[in-house]
């Protein structure tokens, strides 16, 4: 059975692993998921991630980050979904918590944060928000 929204599955796995206080979480890998994980690592929301290739199937392993016993990621939500894609121009990309959080945007130049997309001057599909 195919999955209709693999990005939402990734975000849900991260959310559930943090509620269970796991140190890491594994999921099927894709280029978009690896790009989202790279953005999360660059912004300091996760410790690290690895893409492992076992028996022809690639797996994405994310090491979660905690501060004072609480998860660093307080809120992670899917914005654009298969049933309703959300595209924003460079001037309309949302600011999350007045710049304290990030929106992850898929642009023609790759997956990046809302700040970087505004600085580059391009818009795209708003994949998710992280705070």
N, CA, C and O atoms as a printed pandas DataFrame, in Angstrom:
     atom_number atom_name residue_name chain_id  residue_number  x_coord  y_coord  z_coord
0              1         N          UNK        A               1    0.839   -1.182    0.000
1              2        CA          UNK        A               1    0.000    0.000    0.000
2              3         C          UNK        A               1    0.882    1.243    0.000
3              4         O          UNK        A               1    1.826    1.334    0.784
4              5         N          UNK        A               2    0.585    2.180   -0.857
5              6        CA          UNK        A               2    1.401    3.386   -0.932
6              7         C          UNK        A               2    0.896    4.432    0.061
7              8         O          UNK        A               2   -0.282    4.481    0.413
8              9         N          UNK        A               3    1.826    5.250    0.486
9             10        CA          UNK        A               3    1.513    6.290    1.446
10            11         C          UNK        A               3    1.124    7.558    0.679
11            12         O          UNK        A               3    1.807    7.935   -0.272
12            13         N          UNK        A               4    0.041    8.212    1.080
13            14        CA          UNK        A               4   -0.419    9.381    0.338
14            15         C          UNK        A               4    0.353   10.650    0.699
15            16         O          UNK        A               4    0.482   11.546   -0.135
16            17         N          UNK        A               5    0.871   10.743    1.934
17            18        CA          UNK        A               5    1.614   11.936    2.334
18            19         C          UNK        A               5    2.831   11.554    3.182
19            20         O          UNK        A               5    2.748   11.539    4.410
20            21         N          UNK        A               6    3.967   11.243    2.532
21            22        CA          UNK        A               6    5.152   10.813    3.272
22            23         C          UNK        A               6    5.761   11.904    4.153
23            24         O          UNK        A               6    6.388   11.592    5.166
24            25         N          UNK        A               7    5.590   13.179    3.788
25            26        CA          UNK        A               7    6.149   14.250    4.619
26            27         C          UNK        A               7    5.377   14.353    5.930
27            28         O          UNK        A               7    5.979   14.535    6.988
28            29         N          UNK        A               8    4.053   14.238    5.871
29            30        CA          UNK        A               8    3.242   14.247    7.093
30            31         C          UNK        A               8    3.602   13.057    7.977
31            32         O          UNK        A               8    3.630   13.175    9.202
32            33         N          UNK        A               9    3.878   11.910    7.354
33            34        CA          UNK        A               9    4.307   10.730    8.106
34            35         C          UNK        A               9    5.625   11.001    8.822
35            36         O          UNK        A               9    5.798   10.607    9.975
36            37         N          UNK        A              10    6.557   11.671    8.143
37            38        CA          UNK        A              10    7.851   12.024    8.756
38            39         C          UNK        A              10    7.646   12.920    9.975
39            40         O          UNK        A              10    8.220   12.676   11.036
40            41         N          UNK        A              11    6.830   13.951    9.819
41            42        CA          UNK        A              11    6.596   14.892   10.916
42            43         C          UNK        A              11    5.900   14.211   12.090
43            44         O          UNK        A              11    6.212   14.493   13.247
44            45         N          UNK        A              12    4.957   13.312   11.795
45            46        CA          UNK        A              12    4.259   12.582   12.848
46            47         C          UNK        A              12    5.203   11.650   13.587
47            48         O          UNK        A              12    5.112   11.521   14.808
48            49         N          UNK        A              13    6.112   10.995   12.864
49            50        CA          UNK        A              13    7.089   10.116   13.511
50            51         C          UNK        A              13    8.001   10.914   14.441
51            52         O          UNK        A              13    8.323   10.455   15.537
52            53         N          UNK        A              14    8.420   12.106   14.010
53            54        CA          UNK        A              14    9.262   12.956   14.867
54            55         C          UNK        A              14    8.486   13.374   16.110
55            56         O          UNK        A              14    9.009   13.303   17.223
56            57         N          UNK        A              15    7.243   13.809   15.927
57            58        CA          UNK        A              15    6.392   14.245   17.044
58            59         C          UNK        A              15    6.180   13.110   18.043
59            60         O          UNK        A              15    6.311   13.311   19.250
60            61         N          UNK        A              16    5.853   11.916   17.542
61            62        CA          UNK        A              16    5.608   10.763   18.415
62            63         C          UNK        A              16    6.875   10.325   19.142
63            64         O          UNK        A              16    6.817    9.966   20.319
64            65         N          UNK        A              17    8.018   10.350   18.458
65            66        CA          UNK        A              17    9.281    9.945   19.089
66            67         C          UNK        A              17    9.642   10.913   20.210
67            68         O          UNK        A              17   10.171   10.496   21.240
68            69         N          UNK        A              18    9.360   12.200   20.019
69            70        CA          UNK        A              18    9.654   13.160   21.084
70            71         C          UNK        A              18    8.723   12.987   22.271
71            72         O          UNK        A              18    9.148   13.147   23.415
72            73         N          UNK        A              19    7.453   12.662   22.019
73            74        CA          UNK        A              19    6.528   12.405   23.125
74            75         C          UNK        A              19    6.962   11.184   23.928
75            76         O          UNK        A              19    6.791   11.144   25.147
76            77         N          UNK        A              20    7.526   10.183   23.239
77            78        CA          UNK        A              20    8.020    8.977   23.903
78            79         C          UNK        A              20    9.435    9.158   24.444
79            80         O          UNK        A              20    9.996    8.239   25.041
80            81         N          UNK        A              21   10.016   10.352   24.234
81            82        CA          UNK        A              21   11.373   10.699   24.684
82            83         C          UNK        A              21   12.438    9.771   24.110
83            84         O          UNK        A              21   13.404    9.435   24.794
84            85         N          UNK        A              22   12.264    9.358   22.857
85            86        CA          UNK        A              22   13.268    8.547   22.176
86            87         C          UNK        A              22   14.440    9.431   21.758
87            88         O          UNK        A              22   14.269   10.626   21.518
88            89         N          UNK        A              23   15.620    8.842   21.673
89            90        CA          UNK        A              23   16.795    9.594   21.252
90            91         C          UNK        A              23   16.887    9.733   19.742
91            92         O          UNK        A              23   17.477   10.687   19.234
92            93         N          UNK        A              24   16.298    8.769   19.019
93            94        CA          UNK        A              24   16.339    8.840   17.558
94            95         C          UNK        A              24   15.072    8.222   16.984
95            96         O          UNK        A              24   14.330    7.518   17.668
96            97         N          UNK        A              25   14.852    8.509   15.707
97            98        CA          UNK        A              25   13.691    7.968   15.010
98            99         C          UNK        A              25   14.127    7.593   13.592
99           100         O          UNK        A              25   14.933    8.293   12.979
100          101         N          UNK        A              26   13.588    6.482   13.074
101          102        CA          UNK        A              26   13.931    6.014   11.722
102          103         C          UNK        A              26   12.672    5.964   10.872
103          104         O          UNK        A              26   11.572    5.721   11.368
104          105         N          UNK        A              27   12.862    6.202    9.572
105          106        CA          UNK        A              27   11.745    6.202    8.630
106          107         C          UNK        A              27   12.265    5.938    7.237
107          108         O          UNK        A              27   13.467    6.060    6.999
108          109         N          UNK        A              28   11.387    5.575    6.298
109          110        CA          UNK        A              28   11.830    5.444    4.906
110          111         C          UNK        A              28   12.343    6.789    4.399
111          112         O          UNK        A              28   11.806    7.838    4.755
112          113         N          UNK        A              29   13.368    6.754    3.580
113          114        CA          UNK        A              29   14.024    7.986    3.145
114          115         C          UNK        A              29   13.597    8.403    1.743
115          116         O          UNK        A              29   13.194    7.579    0.922
116          117         N          UNK        A              30   13.698    9.700    1.496
117          118        CA          UNK        A              30   13.541   10.269    0.158
118          119         C          UNK        A              30   14.388   11.530    0.120
119          120         O          UNK        A              30   14.875   11.980    1.157
120          121         N          UNK        A              31   14.569   12.104   -1.059
121          122        CA          UNK        A              31   15.385   13.315   -1.171
122          123         C          UNK        A              31   14.748   14.491   -0.450
123          124         O          UNK        A              31   15.446   15.283    0.182
124          125         N          UNK        A              32   13.428   14.614   -0.539
125          126        CA          UNK        A              32   12.740   15.730    0.124
126          127         C          UNK        A              32   12.847   15.591    1.636
127          128         O          UNK        A              32   13.082   16.581    2.328
128          129         N          UNK        A              33   12.678   14.376    2.165
129          130        CA          UNK        A              33   12.798   14.153    3.604
130          131         C          UNK        A              33   14.206   14.466    4.081
131          132         O          UNK        A              33   14.378   15.065    5.143
132          133         N          UNK        A              34   15.214   14.071    3.317
133          134        CA          UNK        A              34   16.602   14.372    3.674
134          135         C          UNK        A              34   16.847   15.878    3.640
135          136         O          UNK        A              34   17.587   16.400    4.475
136          137         N          UNK        A              35   16.240   16.581    2.691
137          138        CA          UNK        A              35   16.388   18.032    2.623
138          139         C          UNK        A              35   15.730   18.715    3.810
139          140         O          UNK        A              35   16.273   19.677    4.352
140          141         N          UNK        A              36   14.567   18.226    4.219
141          142        CA          UNK        A              36   13.891   18.769    5.399
142          143         C          UNK        A              36   14.741   18.519    6.637
143          144         O          UNK        A              36   14.884   19.405    7.480
144          145         N          UNK        A              37   15.307   17.315    6.752
145          146        CA          UNK        A              37   16.179   16.998    7.884
146          147         C          UNK        A              37   17.414   17.891    7.896
147          148         O          UNK        A              37   17.872   18.297    8.963
148          149         N          UNK        A              38   17.958   18.201    6.718
149          150        CA          UNK        A              38   19.123   19.099    6.632
150          151         C          UNK        A              38   18.763   20.497    7.132
151          152         O          UNK        A              38   19.549   21.116    7.849
152          153         N          UNK        A              39   17.591   20.995    6.765
153          154        CA          UNK        A              39   17.145   22.309    7.238
154          155         C          UNK        A              39   16.973   22.289    8.759
155          156         O          UNK        A              39   17.379   23.229    9.442
156          157         N          UNK        A              40   16.369   21.216    9.291
157          158        CA          UNK        A              40   16.185   21.106   10.738
158          159         C          UNK        A              40   17.527   21.068   11.464
159          160         O          UNK        A              40   17.668   21.644   12.543
160          161         N          UNK        A              41   18.509   20.394   10.876
161          162        CA          UNK        A              41   19.851   20.331   11.482
162          163         C          UNK        A              41   20.531   21.686   11.428
163          164         O          UNK        A              41   21.132   22.117   12.412
164          165         N          UNK        A              42   20.443   22.374   10.273
165          166        CA          UNK        A              42   21.075   23.689   10.125
166          167         C          UNK        A              42   20.483   24.705   11.097
167          168         O          UNK        A              42   21.190   25.591   11.575
168          169         N          UNK        A              43   19.194   24.581   11.389
169          170        CA          UNK        A              43   18.526   25.519   12.295
170          171         C          UNK        A              43   18.647   25.112   13.759
171          172         O          UNK        A              43   18.209   25.853   14.639
172          173         N          UNK        A              44   19.238   23.938   14.037
173          174        CA          UNK        A              44   19.491   23.519   15.412
174          175         C          UNK        A              44   18.336   22.793   16.081
175          176         O          UNK        A              44   18.311   22.693   17.308
176          177         N          UNK        A              45   17.380   22.285   15.312
177          178        CA          UNK        A              45   16.245   21.573   15.898
178          179         C          UNK        A              45   16.536   20.094   16.136
179          180         O          UNK        A              45   15.906   19.474   16.992
180          181         N          UNK        A              46   17.490   19.516   15.385
181          182        CA          UNK        A              46   17.887   18.124   15.593
182          183         C          UNK        A              46   19.410   18.059   15.684
183          184         O          UNK        A              46   20.109   18.964   15.228
184          185         N          UNK        A              47   19.917   16.974   16.280
185          186        CA          UNK        A              47   21.369   16.821   16.414
186          187         C          UNK        A              47   22.013   16.462   15.080
187          188         O          UNK        A              47   22.907   17.161   14.604
188          189         N          UNK        A              48   21.552   15.369   14.482
189          190        CA          UNK        A              48   22.107   14.930   13.203
190          191         C          UNK        A              48   21.143   13.972   12.527
191          192         O          UNK        A              48   20.155   13.533   13.118
192          193         N          UNK        A              49   21.452   13.657   11.276
193          194        CA          UNK        A              49   20.662   12.670   10.545
194          195         C          UNK        A              49   21.590   11.887    9.635
195          196         O          UNK        A              49   22.638   12.376    9.213
196          197         N          UNK        A              50   21.178   10.655    9.341
197          198        CA          UNK        A              50   21.950    9.789    8.453
198          199         C          UNK        A              50   20.994    9.074    7.515
199          200         O          UNK        A              50   19.895    8.684    7.907
200          201         N          UNK        A              51   21.421    8.908    6.284
201          202        CA          UNK        A              51   20.668    8.116    5.314
202          203         C          UNK        A              51   21.420    6.806    5.145
203          204         O          UNK        A              51   22.555    6.788    4.668
204          205         N          UNK        A              52   20.784    5.714    5.539
205          206        CA          UNK        A              52   21.401    4.386    5.450
206          207         C          UNK        A              52   20.728    3.602    4.325
207          208         O          UNK        A              52   19.517    3.688    4.124
208          209         N          UNK        A              53   21.538    2.839    3.601
209          210        CA          UNK        A              53   21.013    2.016    2.515
210          211         C          UNK        A              53   21.189    0.555    2.888
211          212         O          UNK        A              53   22.304    0.032    2.874
212          213         N          UNK        A              54   20.078   -0.108    3.223
213          214        CA          UNK        A              54   20.116   -1.514    3.621
214          215         C          UNK        A              54   19.169   -2.314    2.731
215          216         O          UNK        A              54   17.984   -1.994    2.629
216          217         N          UNK        A              55   19.690   -3.339    2.099
217          218        CA          UNK        A              55   18.905   -4.246    1.254
218          219         C          UNK        A              55   18.120   -3.502    0.174
219          220         O          UNK        A              55   16.980   -3.857   -0.127
220          221         N          UNK        A              56   18.729   -2.475   -0.402
221          222        CA          UNK        A              56   18.083   -1.735   -1.470
222          223         C          UNK        A              56   17.065   -0.703   -1.014
223          224         O          UNK        A              56   16.496    0.007   -1.843
224          225         N          UNK        A              57   16.822   -0.607    0.295
225          226        CA          UNK        A              57   15.883    0.376    0.833
226          227         C          UNK        A              57   16.660    1.399    1.655
227          228         O          UNK        A              57   17.429    1.035    2.545
228          229         N          UNK        A              58   16.457    2.667    1.354
229          230        CA          UNK        A              58   17.164    3.691    2.128
230          231         C          UNK        A              58   16.306    4.114    3.322
231          232         O          UNK        A              58   15.088    4.265    3.218
232          233         N          UNK        A              59   16.982    4.298    4.452
233          234        CA          UNK        A              59   16.331    4.661    5.700
234          235         C          UNK        A              59   16.936    5.953    6.221
235          236         O          UNK        A              59   18.156    6.117    6.218
236          237         N          UNK        A              60   16.095    6.862    6.664
237          238        CA          UNK        A              60   16.530    8.122    7.243
238          239         C          UNK        A              60   16.453    7.995    8.753
239          240         O          UNK        A              60   15.391    7.716    9.310
240          241         N          UNK        A              61   17.598    8.203    9.421
241          242        CA          UNK        A              61   17.655    8.145   10.872
242          243         C          UNK        A              61   17.947    9.540   11.409
243          244         O          UNK        A              61   18.946   10.156   11.037
244          245         N          UNK        A              62   17.077   10.037   12.283
245          246        CA          UNK        A              62   17.223   11.379   12.838
246          247         C          UNK        A              62   17.484   11.272   14.329
247          248         O          UNK        A              62   16.734   10.621   15.056
248          249         N          UNK        A              63   18.573   11.927   14.786
249          250        CA          UNK        A              63   18.888   12.000   16.213
250          251         C          UNK        A              63   18.204   13.249   16.772
251          252         O          UNK        A              63   18.527   14.372   16.386
252          253         N          UNK        A              64   17.257   13.038   17.683
253          254        CA          UNK        A              64   16.474   14.140   18.227
254          255         C          UNK        A              64   17.263   14.910   19.284
255          256         O          UNK        A              64   18.187   14.376   19.899
256          257         N          UNK        A              65   16.886   16.162   19.483
257          258        CA          UNK        A              65   17.601   17.044   20.397
258          259         C          UNK        A              65   16.671   17.456   21.537
259          260         O          UNK        A              65   15.507   17.791   21.318
260          261         N          UNK        A              66   17.207   17.424   22.754
261          262        CA          UNK        A              66   16.456   17.818   23.947
262          263         C          UNK        A              66   17.251   18.868   24.707
263          264         O          UNK        A              66   18.482   18.860   24.688
264          265         N          UNK        A              67   16.541   19.776   25.379
265          266        CA          UNK        A              67   17.197   20.788   26.219
266          267         C          UNK        A              67   16.464   20.818   27.558
267          268         O          UNK        A              67   15.257   21.054   27.608
268          269         N          UNK        A              68   17.190   20.580   28.624
269          270        CA          UNK        A              68   16.643   20.532   29.989
270          271         C          UNK        A              68   15.484   19.530   30.087
271          272         O          UNK        A              68   14.488   19.778   30.766
272          273         N          UNK        A              69   15.633   18.414   29.405
273          274        CA          UNK        A              69   14.639   17.353   29.457
274          275         C          UNK        A              69   13.438   17.543   28.554
275          276         O          UNK        A              69   12.603   16.644   28.446
276          277         N          UNK        A              70   13.329   18.691   27.903
277          278        CA          UNK        A              70   12.198   18.957   27.006
278          279         C          UNK        A              70   12.679   18.939   25.559
279          280         O          UNK        A              70   13.813   19.332   25.287
280          281         N          UNK        A              71   11.841   18.490   24.626
281          282        CA          UNK        A              71   12.242   18.484   23.219
282          283         C          UNK        A              71   12.458   19.906   22.701
283          284         O          UNK        A              71   11.734   20.828   23.078
284          285         N          UNK        A              72   13.453   20.077   21.837
285          286        CA          UNK        A              72   13.735   21.385   21.245
286          287         C          UNK        A              72   12.593   21.787   20.316
287          288         O          UNK        A              72   12.218   22.959   20.267
288          289         N          UNK        A              73   12.037   20.827   19.580
289          290        CA          UNK        A              73   10.907   21.100   18.695
290          291         C          UNK        A              73    9.637   21.084   19.539
291          292         O          UNK        A              73    9.187   20.025   19.975
292          293         N          UNK        A              74    9.063   22.264   19.765
293          294        CA          UNK        A              74    7.827   22.354   20.539
294          295         C          UNK        A              74    6.612   22.070   19.678
295          296         O          UNK        A              74    5.640   21.470   20.137
296          297         N          UNK        A              75    6.675   22.509   18.409
297          298        CA          UNK        A              75    5.529   22.372   17.518
298          299         C          UNK        A              75    6.050   22.089   16.113
299          300         O          UNK        A              75    6.936   22.788   15.621
300          301         N          UNK        A              76    5.497   21.063   15.470
301          302        CA          UNK        A              76    5.860   20.753   14.086
302          303         C          UNK        A              76    4.578   20.338   13.371
303          304         O          UNK        A              76    3.955   19.338   13.728
304          305         N          UNK        A              77    4.188   21.113   12.358
305          306        CA          UNK        A              77    2.912   20.894   11.682
306          307         C          UNK        A              77    3.080   20.930   10.175
307          308         O          UNK        A              77    3.915   21.664    9.649
308          309         N          UNK        A              78    2.287   20.139    9.494
309          310        CA          UNK        A              78    2.242   20.131    8.029
310          311         C          UNK        A              78    1.325   21.267    7.585
311          312         O          UNK        A              78    0.241   21.436    8.142
312          313         N          UNK        A              79    1.742   22.044    6.594
313          314        CA          UNK        A              79    0.923   23.132    6.073
314          315         C          UNK        A              79    0.318   22.711    4.743
315          316         O          UNK        A              79   -0.901   22.577    4.631
316          317         N          UNK        A              80    1.151   22.503    3.738
317          318        CA          UNK        A              80    0.689   22.072    2.430
318          319         C          UNK        A              80    0.506   20.563    2.470
319          320         O          UNK        A              80    1.338   19.845    3.026
320          321         N          UNK        A              81   -0.570   20.091    1.889
321          322        CA          UNK        A              81   -0.846   18.654    1.892
322          323         C          UNK        A              81   -1.312   18.240    0.505
323          324         O          UNK        A              81   -1.614   19.104   -0.318
324          325         N          UNK        A              82   -1.381   16.944    0.222
325          326        CA          UNK        A              82   -1.761   16.516   -1.122
326          327         C          UNK        A              82   -3.130   17.025   -1.566
327          328         O          UNK        A              82   -3.328   17.287   -2.752
328          329         N          UNK        A              83   -4.071   17.171   -0.645
329          330        CA          UNK        A              83   -5.412   17.628   -1.004
330          331         C          UNK        A              83   -5.513   19.134   -1.169
331          332         O          UNK        A              83   -6.436   19.627   -1.817
332          333         N          UNK        A              84   -4.567   19.874   -0.585
333          334        CA          UNK        A              84   -4.603   21.332   -0.650
334          335         C          UNK        A              84   -3.176   21.867   -0.567
335          336         O          UNK        A              84   -2.633   22.065    0.521
336          337         N          UNK        A              85   -2.589   22.094   -1.718
337          338        CA          UNK        A              85   -1.233   22.633   -1.769
338          339         C          UNK        A              85   -1.270   24.123   -1.447
339          340         O          UNK        A              85   -2.157   24.843   -1.907
340          341         N          UNK        A              86   -0.306   24.578   -0.657
341          342        CA          UNK        A              86   -0.226   25.983   -0.265
342          343         C          UNK        A              86    1.047   26.574   -0.863
343          344         O          UNK        A              86    2.155   26.235   -0.447
344          345         N          UNK        A              87    0.879   27.449   -1.831
345          346        CA          UNK        A              87    2.006   28.133   -2.464
346          347         C          UNK        A              87    1.970   29.594   -2.051
347          348         O          UNK        A              87    0.900   30.202   -2.019
348          349         N          UNK        A              88    3.121   30.165   -1.737
349          350        CA          UNK        A              88    3.215   31.573   -1.352
350          351         C          UNK        A              88    4.328   32.242   -2.141
351          352         O          UNK        A              88    5.370   31.643   -2.404
352          353         N          UNK        A              89    4.092   33.481   -2.508
353          354        CA          UNK        A              89    5.124   34.274   -3.155
354          355         C          UNK        A              89    6.123   34.763   -2.127
355          356         O          UNK        A              89    5.917   34.579   -0.928
356          357         N          UNK        A              90    7.199   35.380   -2.576
357          358        CA          UNK        A              90    8.265   35.783   -1.652
358          359         C          UNK        A              90    7.790   36.774   -0.599
359          360         O          UNK        A              90    8.329   36.795    0.507
360          361         N          UNK        A              91    6.784   37.604   -0.920
361          362        CA          UNK        A              91    6.292   38.593    0.042
362          363         C          UNK        A              91    5.236   38.019    0.977
363          364         O          UNK        A              91    4.934   38.625    2.005
364          365         N          UNK        A              92    4.669   36.861    0.642
365          366        CA          UNK        A              92    3.575   36.292    1.424
366          367         C          UNK        A              92    3.984   35.098    2.286
367          368         O          UNK        A              92    3.139   34.527    2.975
368          369         N          UNK        A              93    5.254   34.712    2.264
369          370        CA          UNK        A              93    5.708   33.577    3.077
370          371         C          UNK        A              93    5.503   33.937    4.549
371          372         O          UNK        A              93    5.947   34.999    4.986
372          373         N          UNK        A              94    4.833   33.067    5.325
373          374        CA          UNK        A              94    4.494   33.428    6.711
374          375         C          UNK        A              94    5.715   33.480    7.634
375          376         O          UNK        A              94    6.676   32.729    7.469
376          377         N          UNK        A              95    5.644   34.394    8.615
377          378        CA          UNK        A              95    6.637   34.439    9.689
378          379         C          UNK        A              95    6.044   33.665   10.857
379          380         O          UNK        A              95    4.912   33.923   11.267
380          381         N          UNK        A              96    6.793   32.733   11.384
381          382        CA          UNK        A              96    6.310   31.880   12.464
382          383         C          UNK        A              96    6.788   32.458   13.798
383          384         O          UNK        A              96    7.988   32.618   14.017
384          385         N          UNK        A              97    5.850   32.766   14.676
385          386        CA          UNK        A              97    6.142   33.327   16.005
386          387         C          UNK        A              97    7.083   34.537   15.904
387          388         O          UNK        A              97    8.047   34.647   16.662
388          389         N          UNK        A              98    6.793   35.431   14.968
389          390        CA          UNK        A              98    7.603   36.640   14.745
390          391         C          UNK        A              98    9.079   36.328   14.518
391          392         O          UNK        A              98    9.945   37.082   14.961
392          393         N          UNK        A              99    9.370   35.236   13.839
393          394        CA          UNK        A              99   10.743   34.889   13.496
394          395         C          UNK        A              99   11.406   33.916   14.449
395          396         O          UNK        A              99   12.541   33.507   14.205
396          397         N          UNK        A             100   10.730   33.526   15.541
397          398        CA          UNK        A             100   11.319   32.559   16.474
398          399         C          UNK        A             100   11.237   31.135   15.934
399          400         O          UNK        A             100   12.085   30.301   16.252
400          401         N          UNK        A             101   10.221   30.853   15.121
401          402        CA          UNK        A             101   10.082   29.553   14.474
402          403         C          UNK        A             101   10.439   29.684   13.003
403          404         O          UNK        A             101   10.782   30.765   12.524
404          405         N          UNK        A             102   10.353   28.560   12.293
405          406        CA          UNK        A             102   10.657   28.594   10.861
406          407         C          UNK        A             102    9.535   27.931   10.070
407          408         O          UNK        A             102    8.825   27.058   10.570
408          409         N          UNK        A             103    9.396   28.365    8.839
409          410        CA          UNK        A             103    8.554   27.671    7.866
410          411         C          UNK        A             103    9.516   27.047    6.864
411          412         O          UNK        A             103   10.422   27.723    6.375
412          413         N          UNK        A             104    9.333   25.782    6.556
413          414        CA          UNK        A             104   10.180   25.106    5.580
414          415         C          UNK        A             104    9.477   25.186    4.230
415          416         O          UNK        A             104    8.340   24.737    4.081
416          417         N          UNK        A             105   10.171   25.765    3.246
417          418        CA          UNK        A             105    9.586   26.061    1.945
418          419         C          UNK        A             105   10.335   25.292    0.863
419          420         O          UNK        A             105   11.566   25.264    0.847
420          421         N          UNK        A             106    9.577   24.665   -0.045
421          422        CA          UNK        A             106   10.160   23.990   -1.194
422          423         C          UNK        A             106   10.129   24.968   -2.367
423          424         O          UNK        A             106    9.058   25.337   -2.848
424          425         N          UNK        A             107   11.310   25.385   -2.822
425          426        CA          UNK        A             107   11.413   26.369   -3.893
426          427         C          UNK        A             107   12.089   25.745   -5.111
427          428         O          UNK        A             107   12.476   24.576   -5.091
428          429         N          UNK        A             108   12.223   26.532   -6.157
429          430        CA          UNK        A             108   12.920   26.062   -7.348
430          431         C          UNK        A             108   14.416   25.925   -7.083
431          432         O          UNK        A             108   15.115   25.250   -7.838
432          433         N          UNK        A             109   14.915   26.554   -6.024
433          434        CA          UNK        A             109   16.326   26.463   -5.638
434          435         C          UNK        A             109   16.562   25.420   -4.556
435          436         O          UNK        A             109   17.671   25.317   -4.031
436          437         N          UNK        A             110   15.536   24.643   -4.212
437          438        CA          UNK        A             110   15.669   23.606   -3.202
438          439         C          UNK        A             110   14.833   23.910   -1.970
439          440         O          UNK        A             110   14.111   24.906   -1.922
440          441         N          UNK        A             111   14.941   23.030   -0.968
441          442        CA          UNK        A             111   14.197   23.187    0.277
442          443         C          UNK        A             111   14.999   24.107    1.196
443          444         O          UNK        A             111   16.192   23.897    1.418
444          445         N          UNK        A             112   14.316   25.140    1.734
445          446        CA          UNK        A             112   14.998   26.124    2.585
446          447         C          UNK        A             112   14.024   26.720    3.586
447          448         O          UNK        A             112   12.822   26.460    3.531
448          449         N          UNK        A             113   14.560   27.531    4.510
449          450        CA          UNK        A             113   13.728   28.195    5.508
450          451         C          UNK        A             113   13.030   29.393    4.890
451          452         O          UNK        A             113   13.370   29.832    3.791
452          453         N          UNK        A             114   12.048   29.913    5.615
453          454        CA          UNK        A             114   11.326   31.087    5.140
454          455         C          UNK        A             114   12.243   32.303    5.055
455          456         O          UNK        A             114   12.118   33.105    4.129
456          457         N          UNK        A             115   13.153   32.449    5.998
457          458        CA          UNK        A             115   14.085   33.591    5.982
458          459         C          UNK        A             115   14.988   33.562    4.762
459          460         O          UNK        A             115   15.208   34.583    4.110
460          461         N          UNK        A             116   15.510   32.374    4.461
461          462        CA          UNK        A             116   16.405   32.242    3.309
462          463         C          UNK        A             116   15.654   32.466    1.996
463          464         O          UNK        A             116   16.195   33.054    1.059
464          465         N          UNK        A             117   14.409   31.996    1.931
465          466        CA          UNK        A             117   13.603   32.189    0.716
466          467         C          UNK        A             117   13.314   33.674    0.504
467          468         O          UNK        A             117   13.375   34.162   -0.625
468          469         N          UNK        A             118   12.998   34.399    1.591
469          470        CA          UNK        A             118   12.762   35.838    1.473
470          471         C          UNK        A             118   14.024   36.561    1.038
471          472         O          UNK        A             118   13.972   37.460    0.199
472          473         N          UNK        A             119   15.175   36.164    1.614
473          474        CA          UNK        A             119   16.456   36.797    1.271
474          475         C          UNK        A             119   16.836   36.511   -0.184
475          476         O          UNK        A             119   17.396   37.372   -0.862
476          477         N          UNK        A             120   16.531   35.305   -0.660
477          478        CA          UNK        A             120   16.825   34.934   -2.041
478          479         C          UNK        A             120   15.846   35.599   -3.007
479          480         O          UNK        A             120   16.163   35.803   -4.179
480          481         N          UNK        A             121   14.651   35.935   -2.505
481          482        CA          UNK        A             121   13.651   36.600   -3.327
482          483         C          UNK        A             121   12.794   35.655   -4.135
483          484         O          UNK        A             121   12.320   36.003   -5.216
484          485         N          UNK        A             122   12.588   34.431   -3.600
485          486        CA          UNK        A             122   11.739   33.469   -4.303
486          487         C          UNK        A             122   10.714   32.892   -3.346
487          488         O          UNK        A             122   10.942   32.837   -2.137
488          489         N          UNK        A             123    9.592   32.464   -3.886
489          490        CA          UNK        A             123    8.537   31.818   -3.112
490          491         C          UNK        A             123    8.482   30.350   -3.454
491          492         O          UNK        A             123    9.334   29.839   -4.181
492          493         N          UNK        A             124    7.479   29.672   -2.931
493          494        CA          UNK        A             124    7.333   28.254   -3.218
494          495         C          UNK        A             124    6.244   27.626   -2.388
495          496         O          UNK        A             124    5.377   28.322   -1.860
496          497         N          UNK        A             125    6.281   26.303   -2.267
497          498        CA          UNK        A             125    5.296   25.563   -1.499
498          499         C          UNK        A             125    5.712   25.517   -0.036
499          500         O          UNK        A             125    6.820   25.085    0.281
500          501         N          UNK        A             126    4.836   25.958    0.853
501          502        CA          UNK        A             126    5.114   25.937    2.290
502          503         C          UNK        A             126    4.838   24.523    2.785
503          504         O          UNK        A             126    3.683   24.116    2.907
504          505         N          UNK        A             127    5.913   23.768    3.071
505          506        CA          UNK        A             127    5.765   22.360    3.457
506          507         C          UNK        A             127    5.280   22.204    4.896
507          508         O          UNK        A             127    4.308   21.494    5.154
508          509         N          UNK        A             128    5.967   22.878    5.843
509          510        CA          UNK        A             128    5.617   22.721    7.243
510          511         C          UNK        A             128    6.142   23.901    8.048
511          512         O          UNK        A             128    6.939   24.706    7.566
512          513         N          UNK        A             129    5.668   23.981    9.303
513          514        CA          UNK        A             129    6.182   24.998   10.227
514          515         C          UNK        A             129    6.769   24.288   11.440
515          516         O          UNK        A             129    6.269   23.249   11.870
516          517         N          UNK        A             130    7.831   24.861   11.981
517          518        CA          UNK        A             130    8.519   24.290   13.132
518          519         C          UNK        A             130    8.762   25.409   14.129
519          520         O          UNK        A             130    9.214   26.494   13.761
520          521         N          UNK        A             131    8.463   25.141   15.383
521          522        CA          UNK        A             131    8.712   26.134   16.426
522          523         C          UNK        A             131    9.262   25.450   17.667
523          524         O          UNK        A             131    9.539   26.113   18.666
